[in-house]
Protein backbone atom coordinates (compact mmCIF):
# COMPACT_ATOMS: atom_id res chain seq x y z
CA UNK A 1 0.00 0.00 0.00
CA UNK A 2 1.63 3.25 -1.10
CA UNK A 3 -0.58 5.58 0.99
CA UNK A 4 1.12 7.16 4.00
CA UNK A 5 -0.04 5.36 7.11
CA UNK A 6 -1.88 8.33 8.69
CA UNK A 7 -5.29 6.67 8.83
CA UNK A 8 -4.37 3.10 9.74
CA UNK A 9 -6.07 0.10 8.18
CA UNK A 10 -9.19 0.77 6.09
CA UNK A 11 -11.63 -2.15 6.02
CA UNK A 12 -13.63 -1.34 2.91
CA UNK A 13 -13.27 0.35 -0.46
CA UNK A 14 -16.27 2.44 -1.46
CA UNK A 15 -17.14 2.93 -5.09
CA UNK A 16 -20.62 4.44 -5.34
CA UNK A 17 -23.07 6.56 -3.40
CA UNK A 18 -26.71 7.57 -3.71
CA UNK A 19 -28.64 9.54 -1.07
CA UNK A 20 -28.10 7.99 2.36
CA UNK A 21 -26.38 4.87 0.98
CA UNK A 22 -22.91 3.93 -0.27
CA UNK A 23 -21.72 0.71 -1.90
CA UNK A 24 -18.38 -1.08 -1.62
CA UNK A 25 -16.41 -2.78 -4.38
CA UNK A 26 -18.11 -6.09 -3.48
CA UNK A 27 -21.52 -4.56 -4.19
CA UNK A 28 -22.52 -4.42 -0.51
CA UNK A 29 -24.76 -1.48 0.45
CA UNK A 30 -24.20 0.55 3.64
CA UNK A 31 -26.51 3.01 5.36
CA UNK A 32 -24.37 6.09 5.89
CA UNK A 33 -24.73 7.37 9.45
CA UNK A 34 -21.71 9.62 9.07
CA UNK A 35 -22.04 11.38 5.67
CA UNK A 36 -18.29 11.61 5.17
CA UNK A 37 -17.98 13.20 8.66
CA UNK A 38 -20.77 15.78 8.36
CA UNK A 39 -19.85 16.62 4.76
CA UNK A 40 -22.52 15.17 2.46
CA UNK A 41 -25.54 16.79 4.13
CA UNK A 42 -27.59 16.38 0.95
CA UNK A 43 -26.56 12.75 0.73
CA UNK A 44 -24.33 11.23 -1.91
CA UNK A 45 -24.36 12.45 -5.51
CA UNK A 46 -27.25 14.86 -5.00
CA UNK A 47 -28.51 15.71 -8.49
CA UNK A 48 -28.47 19.52 -8.01
CA UNK A 49 -24.86 19.43 -6.78
CA UNK A 50 -23.66 16.98 -9.42
CA UNK A 51 -25.31 19.07 -12.11
CA UNK A 52 -23.69 22.28 -10.80
CA UNK A 53 -20.29 20.55 -10.72
CA UNK A 54 -20.75 19.25 -14.27
CA UNK A 55 -21.84 22.58 -15.68
CA UNK A 56 -19.04 24.50 -13.98
CA UNK A 57 -16.45 21.88 -14.97
CA UNK A 58 -17.47 22.41 -18.58
CA UNK A 59 -17.36 26.22 -18.29
CA UNK A 60 -14.30 27.12 -16.18
CA UNK A 61 -12.35 25.05 -13.65
CA UNK A 62 -9.66 27.39 -12.34
CA UNK A 63 -8.23 30.86 -12.99
CA UNK A 64 -6.76 31.85 -9.54
CA UNK A 65 -7.95 34.62 -7.27
CA UNK A 66 -6.38 37.27 -9.50
CA UNK A 67 -9.79 37.40 -11.24
CA UNK A 68 -13.40 37.34 -10.17
CA UNK A 69 -15.41 34.22 -10.90
CA UNK A 70 -19.20 34.21 -10.79
CA UNK A 71 -19.89 31.20 -8.55
CA UNK A 72 -17.52 32.61 -5.89
CA UNK A 73 -19.18 36.03 -5.91
CA UNK A 74 -22.64 34.49 -5.85
CA UNK A 75 -21.74 32.14 -2.99
CA UNK A 76 -20.16 34.96 -0.98
CA UNK A 77 -23.35 37.01 -1.18
CA UNK A 78 -25.50 34.03 -0.33
CA UNK A 79 -23.43 33.05 2.72
CA UNK A 80 -23.08 36.58 4.05
CA UNK A 81 -26.88 36.99 3.84
CA UNK A 82 -27.57 33.65 5.53
CA UNK A 83 -24.98 34.20 8.27
CA UNK A 84 -25.64 37.89 8.99
CA UNK A 85 -21.94 38.61 8.39
CA UNK A 86 -20.21 41.25 6.21
CA UNK A 87 -17.71 39.34 4.04
CA UNK A 88 -16.03 36.00 3.48
CA UNK A 89 -12.61 34.54 2.66
CA UNK A 90 -12.68 31.16 0.90
CA UNK A 91 -10.22 28.35 1.66
CA UNK A 92 -10.02 24.67 0.72
CA UNK A 93 -10.55 23.13 4.14
CA UNK A 94 -11.70 23.71 7.67
CA UNK A 95 -8.21 24.05 9.11
CA UNK A 96 -7.40 26.74 6.55
CA UNK A 97 -10.61 28.61 7.35
CA UNK A 98 -9.48 28.60 11.00
CA UNK A 99 -6.00 29.75 9.98
CA UNK A 100 -7.65 32.78 8.37
CA UNK A 101 -9.65 33.39 11.57
CA UNK A 102 -6.49 33.14 13.70
CA UNK A 103 -4.69 35.57 11.38
CA UNK A 104 -7.61 38.01 11.69
CA UNK A 105 -7.39 37.78 15.50
CA UNK A 106 -3.63 38.29 15.51
CA UNK A 107 -3.73 41.21 13.06
CA UNK A 108 -6.58 42.73 15.09
CA UNK A 109 -4.30 42.51 18.14
CA UNK A 110 -1.23 43.82 16.34
CA UNK A 111 -3.26 46.76 14.99
CA UNK A 112 -4.14 47.62 18.61
CA UNK A 113 -0.47 47.54 19.60
CA UNK A 114 -0.52 44.03 21.09
CA UNK A 115 2.52 42.32 19.61
CA UNK A 116 1.89 38.92 21.27
CA UNK A 117 -1.86 38.45 20.94
CA UNK A 118 -3.44 35.66 22.97
CA UNK A 119 -6.40 33.49 21.92
CA UNK A 120 -8.47 31.39 24.34
CA UNK A 121 -9.85 28.04 23.18
CA UNK A 122 -11.42 25.06 24.97
CA UNK A 123 -10.29 21.72 26.33
CA UNK A 124 -11.43 18.84 24.10
CA UNK A 125 -11.94 21.23 21.19
CA UNK A 126 -10.92 20.38 17.65
CA UNK A 127 -9.84 23.08 15.20
CA UNK A 128 -7.71 21.24 12.63
CA UNK A 129 -4.33 19.65 11.91
CA UNK A 130 -2.14 22.53 10.68
CA UNK A 131 0.39 23.82 13.21
CA UNK A 132 -1.70 26.78 14.39
CA UNK A 133 -5.01 24.91 14.45
CA UNK A 134 -3.35 21.92 16.12
CA UNK A 135 -2.11 24.29 18.81
CA UNK A 136 -5.61 25.76 19.15
CA UNK A 137 -7.03 22.24 19.51
CA UNK A 138 -7.58 21.22 23.14
CA UNK A 139 -6.41 17.62 22.90
CA UNK A 140 -2.90 16.78 24.12
CA UNK A 141 -2.93 13.38 22.43
CA UNK A 142 -3.01 14.78 18.92
CA UNK A 143 -0.40 17.43 19.76
CA UNK A 144 2.12 14.99 21.23
CA UNK A 145 5.30 14.78 19.20
CA UNK A 146 4.80 17.96 17.20
CA UNK A 147 6.64 20.50 19.33
CA UNK A 148 7.46 23.31 19.05
CA UNK A 149 3.83 24.42 18.92
CA UNK A 150 2.72 27.99 18.22
CA UNK A 151 2.73 30.65 20.96
CA UNK A 152 -0.34 32.59 21.98
CA UNK A 153 -3.02 30.01 22.83
CA UNK A 154 -4.43 28.85 26.12
CA UNK A 155 -7.16 26.36 26.90
CA UNK A 156 -10.04 26.46 29.36
CA UNK A 157 -12.84 24.02 30.24
CA UNK A 158 -15.71 24.16 27.73
CA UNK A 159 -19.03 25.68 28.81
CA UNK A 160 -17.38 27.65 31.64
CA UNK A 161 -17.45 31.45 31.43
CA UNK A 162 -15.57 31.96 34.72
CA UNK A 163 -12.66 29.91 33.36
CA UNK A 164 -12.36 32.29 30.40
CA UNK A 165 -12.28 35.31 32.72
CA UNK A 166 -9.57 33.61 34.79
CA UNK A 167 -7.45 32.77 31.73
CA UNK A 168 -7.63 36.24 30.17
CA UNK A 169 -4.58 38.49 30.08
CA UNK A 170 -3.94 42.03 28.83
CA UNK A 171 -2.89 40.36 25.56
CA UNK A 172 -6.13 38.45 25.01
CA UNK A 173 -7.70 39.34 21.66
CA UNK A 174 -10.15 36.55 20.91
CA UNK A 175 -12.05 33.52 22.13
CA UNK A 176 -12.41 30.64 19.66
CA UNK A 177 -15.07 28.00 20.33
CA UNK A 178 -17.14 25.33 18.65
CA UNK A 179 -20.83 26.04 19.48
CA UNK A 180 -21.13 22.26 20.01
CA UNK A 181 -17.92 20.25 20.29
CA UNK A 182 -17.74 17.56 17.62
CA UNK A 183 -14.55 15.47 17.71
CA UNK A 184 -14.31 16.10 21.46
CA UNK A 185 -17.40 13.94 22.03
CA UNK A 186 -20.53 15.86 20.90
CA UNK A 187 -20.68 18.25 23.87
CA UNK A 188 -23.64 20.64 23.87
CA UNK A 189 -23.10 23.63 26.20
CA UNK A 190 -25.79 25.21 28.39
CA UNK A 191 -28.35 27.33 26.52
CA UNK A 192 -26.91 30.60 27.84
CA UNK A 193 -23.22 29.83 27.15
CA UNK A 194 -22.98 31.52 23.76
CA UNK A 195 -24.93 34.59 24.86
CA UNK A 196 -22.73 34.98 27.95
CA UNK A 197 -19.64 34.47 25.81
CA UNK A 198 -20.86 37.16 23.38
CA UNK A 199 -21.39 39.59 26.27
CA UNK A 200 -17.96 38.81 27.75
CA UNK A 201 -16.24 39.39 24.40
CA UNK A 202 -18.14 42.68 23.96
CA UNK A 203 -17.09 43.92 27.41
CA UNK A 204 -13.44 43.24 26.65
CA UNK A 205 -13.28 44.04 22.93
CA UNK A 206 -12.31 40.45 22.17
CA UNK A 207 -13.30 38.86 18.89
CA UNK A 208 -15.73 35.97 19.24
CA UNK A 209 -14.64 33.34 16.73
CA UNK A 210 -17.05 30.43 16.29
CA UNK A 211 -15.77 27.30 14.60
CA UNK A 212 -18.86 26.00 12.78
CA UNK A 213 -16.88 23.76 10.48
CA UNK A 214 -18.90 20.79 11.70
CA UNK A 215 -22.02 22.45 13.18
CA UNK A 216 -22.72 24.71 10.18
CA UNK A 217 -24.70 24.18 7.00
CA UNK A 218 -27.91 22.98 8.62
CA UNK A 219 -26.40 20.23 10.77
CA UNK A 220 -27.80 21.34 14.16
CA UNK A 221 -31.26 22.64 13.22
CA UNK A 222 -30.42 26.11 11.89
CA UNK A 223 -28.00 27.12 9.13
CA UNK A 224 -25.41 28.02 11.78
CA UNK A 225 -25.74 26.81 15.38
CA UNK A 226 -25.34 30.35 16.82
CA UNK A 227 -28.60 31.36 15.10
CA UNK A 228 -30.52 29.37 17.73
CA UNK A 229 -28.97 31.59 20.43
CA UNK A 230 -29.76 34.99 18.90
CA UNK A 231 -26.17 36.17 18.74
CA UNK A 232 -23.68 37.01 16.00
CA UNK A 233 -19.99 36.09 16.22
CA UNK A 234 -17.30 38.46 14.87
CA UNK A 235 -15.81 35.62 12.86
CA UNK A 236 -17.36 32.29 11.90
CA UNK A 237 -15.64 29.49 10.02
CA UNK A 238 -17.27 26.63 8.19
CA UNK A 239 -16.26 23.92 5.74
CA UNK A 240 -17.42 20.29 6.01
CA UNK A 241 -21.03 20.47 4.77
CA UNK A 242 -20.58 23.66 2.75
CA UNK A 243 -20.16 22.13 -0.71
CA UNK A 244 -21.57 18.62 -0.10
CA UNK A 245 -18.21 16.96 -0.68
CA UNK A 246 -16.22 19.38 -2.81
CA UNK A 247 -13.29 20.80 -0.80
CA UNK A 248 -14.23 24.29 0.35
CA UNK A 249 -13.88 26.31 3.54
CA UNK A 250 -15.12 29.77 4.47
CA UNK A 251 -14.08 32.34 7.05
CA UNK A 252 -16.84 34.93 7.45
CA UNK A 253 -16.27 38.17 9.34
CA UNK A 254 -18.35 41.08 10.55
CA UNK A 255 -17.74 44.63 11.77
CA UNK A 256 -14.14 45.48 12.64
CA UNK A 257 -13.07 41.85 12.05
CA UNK A 258 -14.22 42.23 8.43
CA UNK A 259 -11.81 45.13 7.83
CA UNK A 260 -8.64 43.69 9.37
CA UNK A 261 -7.24 41.78 6.39
CA UNK A 262 -6.28 43.98 3.47
CA UNK A 263 -4.60 43.24 0.10
CA UNK A 264 -1.44 41.19 0.62
CA UNK A 265 -2.34 39.92 4.09
CA UNK A 266 -3.76 36.55 3.09
CA UNK A 267 -4.45 34.37 0.06
CA UNK A 268 -4.87 30.93 -1.43
CA UNK A 269 -4.26 29.50 -4.87
CA UNK A 270 -7.20 27.12 -4.89
CA UNK A 271 -9.46 28.69 -2.23
CA UNK A 272 -12.87 29.54 -3.65
CA UNK A 273 -12.31 27.38 -6.70
CA UNK A 274 -15.16 27.84 -9.23
CA UNK A 275 -16.25 24.18 -9.24
CA UNK A 276 -16.27 23.98 -5.43
CA UNK A 277 -18.19 27.28 -5.23
CA UNK A 278 -20.75 26.16 -7.82
CA UNK A 279 -21.29 22.98 -5.77
CA UNK A 280 -21.68 25.10 -2.63
CA UNK A 281 -24.22 27.44 -4.27
CA UNK A 282 -26.33 24.40 -5.19
CA UNK A 283 -25.87 22.97 -1.69
CA UNK A 284 -26.83 26.15 0.18
CA UNK A 285 -29.83 26.73 -2.10
CA UNK A 286 -31.06 23.16 -1.60
CA UNK A 287 -30.61 23.28 2.19
CA UNK A 288 -32.66 26.48 2.33
CA UNK A 289 -35.38 25.72 -0.23
CA UNK A 290 -36.00 22.23 1.16
CA UNK A 291 -36.07 23.51 4.75
CA UNK A 292 -33.43 20.95 5.72
CA UNK A 293 -32.23 22.89 8.78
CA UNK A 294 -35.65 22.59 10.38
CA UNK A 295 -35.96 18.95 9.32
CA UNK A 296 -32.56 18.15 10.85
CA UNK A 297 -33.73 19.69 14.12
CA UNK A 298 -36.92 17.61 14.15
CA UNK A 299 -35.26 14.36 13.19
CA UNK A 300 -32.56 14.95 15.81
CA UNK A 301 -35.22 15.24 18.53
CA UNK A 302 -36.78 12.01 17.27
CA UNK A 303 -33.41 10.19 17.40
CA UNK A 304 -32.73 11.36 20.95
CA UNK A 305 -36.21 10.46 22.20
CA UNK A 306 -36.03 6.99 20.70
CA UNK A 307 -32.47 6.35 21.89
CA UNK A 308 -33.47 7.45 25.40
CA UNK A 309 -36.46 5.11 25.32
CA UNK A 310 -34.43 2.15 24.17
CA UNK A 311 -31.17 2.73 26.04
CA UNK A 312 -31.83 4.60 29.26
CA UNK A 313 -31.96 1.43 31.34
CA UNK A 314 -28.71 0.09 29.89
CA UNK A 315 -26.13 0.61 32.66
CA UNK A 316 -23.32 1.09 30.12
CA UNK A 317 -24.97 4.12 28.51
CA UNK A 318 -23.66 7.22 30.28
CA UNK A 319 -25.36 9.91 28.18
CA UNK A 320 -27.35 10.45 25.00
CA UNK A 321 -26.91 13.94 23.63
CA UNK A 322 -26.75 16.13 20.58
CA UNK A 323 -28.57 18.73 18.57
CA UNK A 324 -30.06 18.27 15.14
CA UNK A 325 -28.27 15.51 13.27
CA UNK A 326 -25.14 15.71 15.40
CA UNK A 327 -25.64 12.93 17.91
CA UNK A 328 -23.52 11.21 20.53
CA UNK A 329 -24.08 8.16 22.72
CA UNK A 330 -21.47 8.04 25.46
CA UNK A 331 -20.68 4.59 26.85
CA UNK A 332 -18.81 3.77 30.05
CA UNK A 333 -16.04 1.85 28.26
CA UNK A 334 -13.92 2.42 25.15
CA UNK A 335 -16.00 1.27 22.18
CA UNK A 336 -13.93 1.80 19.03
CA UNK A 337 -14.72 -1.82 18.01
CA UNK A 338 -18.35 -0.85 17.46
CA UNK A 339 -17.27 0.86 14.22
CA UNK A 340 -16.23 -2.50 12.73
CA UNK A 341 -19.25 -4.31 14.12
CA UNK A 342 -21.55 -1.65 12.63
CA UNK A 343 -19.79 -2.00 9.28
CA UNK A 344 -20.51 -5.73 9.37
CA UNK A 345 -24.18 -4.77 9.84
CA UNK A 346 -23.85 -2.42 6.83
CA UNK A 347 -24.01 0.77 8.85
CA UNK A 348 -21.35 3.50 8.83
CA UNK A 349 -20.80 5.38 12.08
CA UNK A 350 -17.89 6.67 14.10
CA UNK A 351 -16.54 6.63 17.64
CA UNK A 352 -14.99 9.81 18.98
CA UNK A 353 -13.27 10.66 22.27
CA UNK A 354 -12.77 6.91 22.76
CA UNK A 355 -16.18 6.07 24.18
CA UNK A 356 -18.77 8.13 22.29
CA UNK A 357 -20.65 6.71 19.33
CA UNK A 358 -21.13 9.61 16.94
CA UNK A 359 -23.83 9.86 14.30
CA UNK A 360 -23.78 12.55 11.61
CA UNK A 361 -26.28 11.23 9.05
CA UNK A 362 -27.23 13.22 5.96
CA UNK A 363 -29.86 15.95 6.43
CA UNK A 364 -31.98 14.27 3.74
CA UNK A 365 -32.36 11.11 5.87
CA UNK A 366 -35.97 9.93 5.96
CA UNK A 367 -37.84 8.52 8.92
CA UNK A 368 -37.54 4.89 7.76
CA UNK A 369 -33.77 5.27 7.40
CA UNK A 370 -33.61 6.93 10.83
CA UNK A 371 -35.49 3.94 12.25
CA UNK A 372 -33.03 1.56 10.59
CA UNK A 373 -30.09 3.41 12.18
CA UNK A 374 -31.78 3.44 15.60
CA UNK A 375 -32.58 -0.29 15.50
CA UNK A 376 -29.05 -1.19 14.43
CA UNK A 377 -27.32 1.06 16.98
CA UNK A 378 -29.49 -0.16 19.87
CA UNK A 379 -28.75 -3.77 18.89
CA UNK A 380 -25.02 -3.06 18.49
CA UNK A 381 -24.79 -1.57 21.98
CA UNK A 382 -26.78 -4.46 23.41
CA UNK A 383 -24.54 -7.05 21.72
CA UNK A 384 -21.38 -5.15 22.65
CA UNK A 385 -22.04 -5.79 26.36
CA UNK A 386 -23.75 -9.20 26.00
C1 LIG B 1 -13.28 18.90 10.84
C2 LIG B 1 -13.09 20.08 11.67
C3 LIG B 1 -12.01 20.96 11.47
C4 LIG B 1 -10.93 20.71 10.43
O1 LIG B 1 -11.43 20.70 9.14
P1 LIG B 1 -10.51 20.09 7.96
O2 LIG B 1 -11.31 20.36 6.72
O3 LIG B 1 -10.32 18.64 8.25
O4 LIG B 1 -9.23 20.84 7.97
C5 LIG B 1 -11.93 22.08 12.27
N1 LIG B 1 -12.86 22.34 13.22
C6 LIG B 1 -13.90 21.51 13.44
C7 LIG B 1 -14.91 21.88 14.49
C8 LIG B 1 -14.05 20.36 12.70
O5 LIG B 1 -15.07 19.53 12.94
GROMACS .gro file of C-alpha atoms in nm, residues 4 23 26 42 61 63 90 97 103 114 123 132 142 174 228 232 243 250 261 281 288 295-296 298 309 319 326 328:
model
   28
    4UNK     CA    1   0.112   0.716   0.400
   23UNK     CA    2  -2.172   0.071  -0.190
   26UNK     CA    3  -1.811  -0.609  -0.348
   42UNK     CA    4  -2.759   1.638   0.095
   61UNK     CA    5  -1.235   2.505  -1.365
   63UNK     CA    6  -0.823   3.086  -1.299
   90UNK     CA    7  -1.268   3.116   0.090
   97UNK     CA    8  -1.061   2.861   0.735
  103UNK     CA    9  -0.469   3.557   1.138
  114UNK     CA   10  -0.052   4.403   2.109
  123UNK     CA   11  -1.029   2.172   2.633
  132UNK     CA   12  -0.170   2.678   1.439
  142UNK     CA   13  -0.301   1.478   1.892
  174UNK     CA   14  -1.015   3.655   2.091
  228UNK     CA   15  -3.052   2.937   1.773
  232UNK     CA   16  -2.368   3.701   1.600
  243UNK     CA   17  -2.016   2.213  -0.071
  250UNK     CA   18  -1.512   2.977   0.447
  261UNK     CA   19  -0.724   4.178   0.639
  281UNK     CA   20  -2.422   2.744  -0.427
  288UNK     CA   21  -3.266   2.648   0.233
  295UNK     CA   22  -3.596   1.895   0.932
  296UNK     CA   23  -3.256   1.815   1.085
  298UNK     CA   24  -3.692   1.761   1.415
  309UNK     CA   25  -3.646   0.511   2.532
  319UNK     CA   26  -2.536   0.991   2.818
  326UNK     CA   27  -2.514   1.571   1.540
  328UNK     CA   28  -2.352   1.121   2.053
   0.00000   0.00000   0.00000
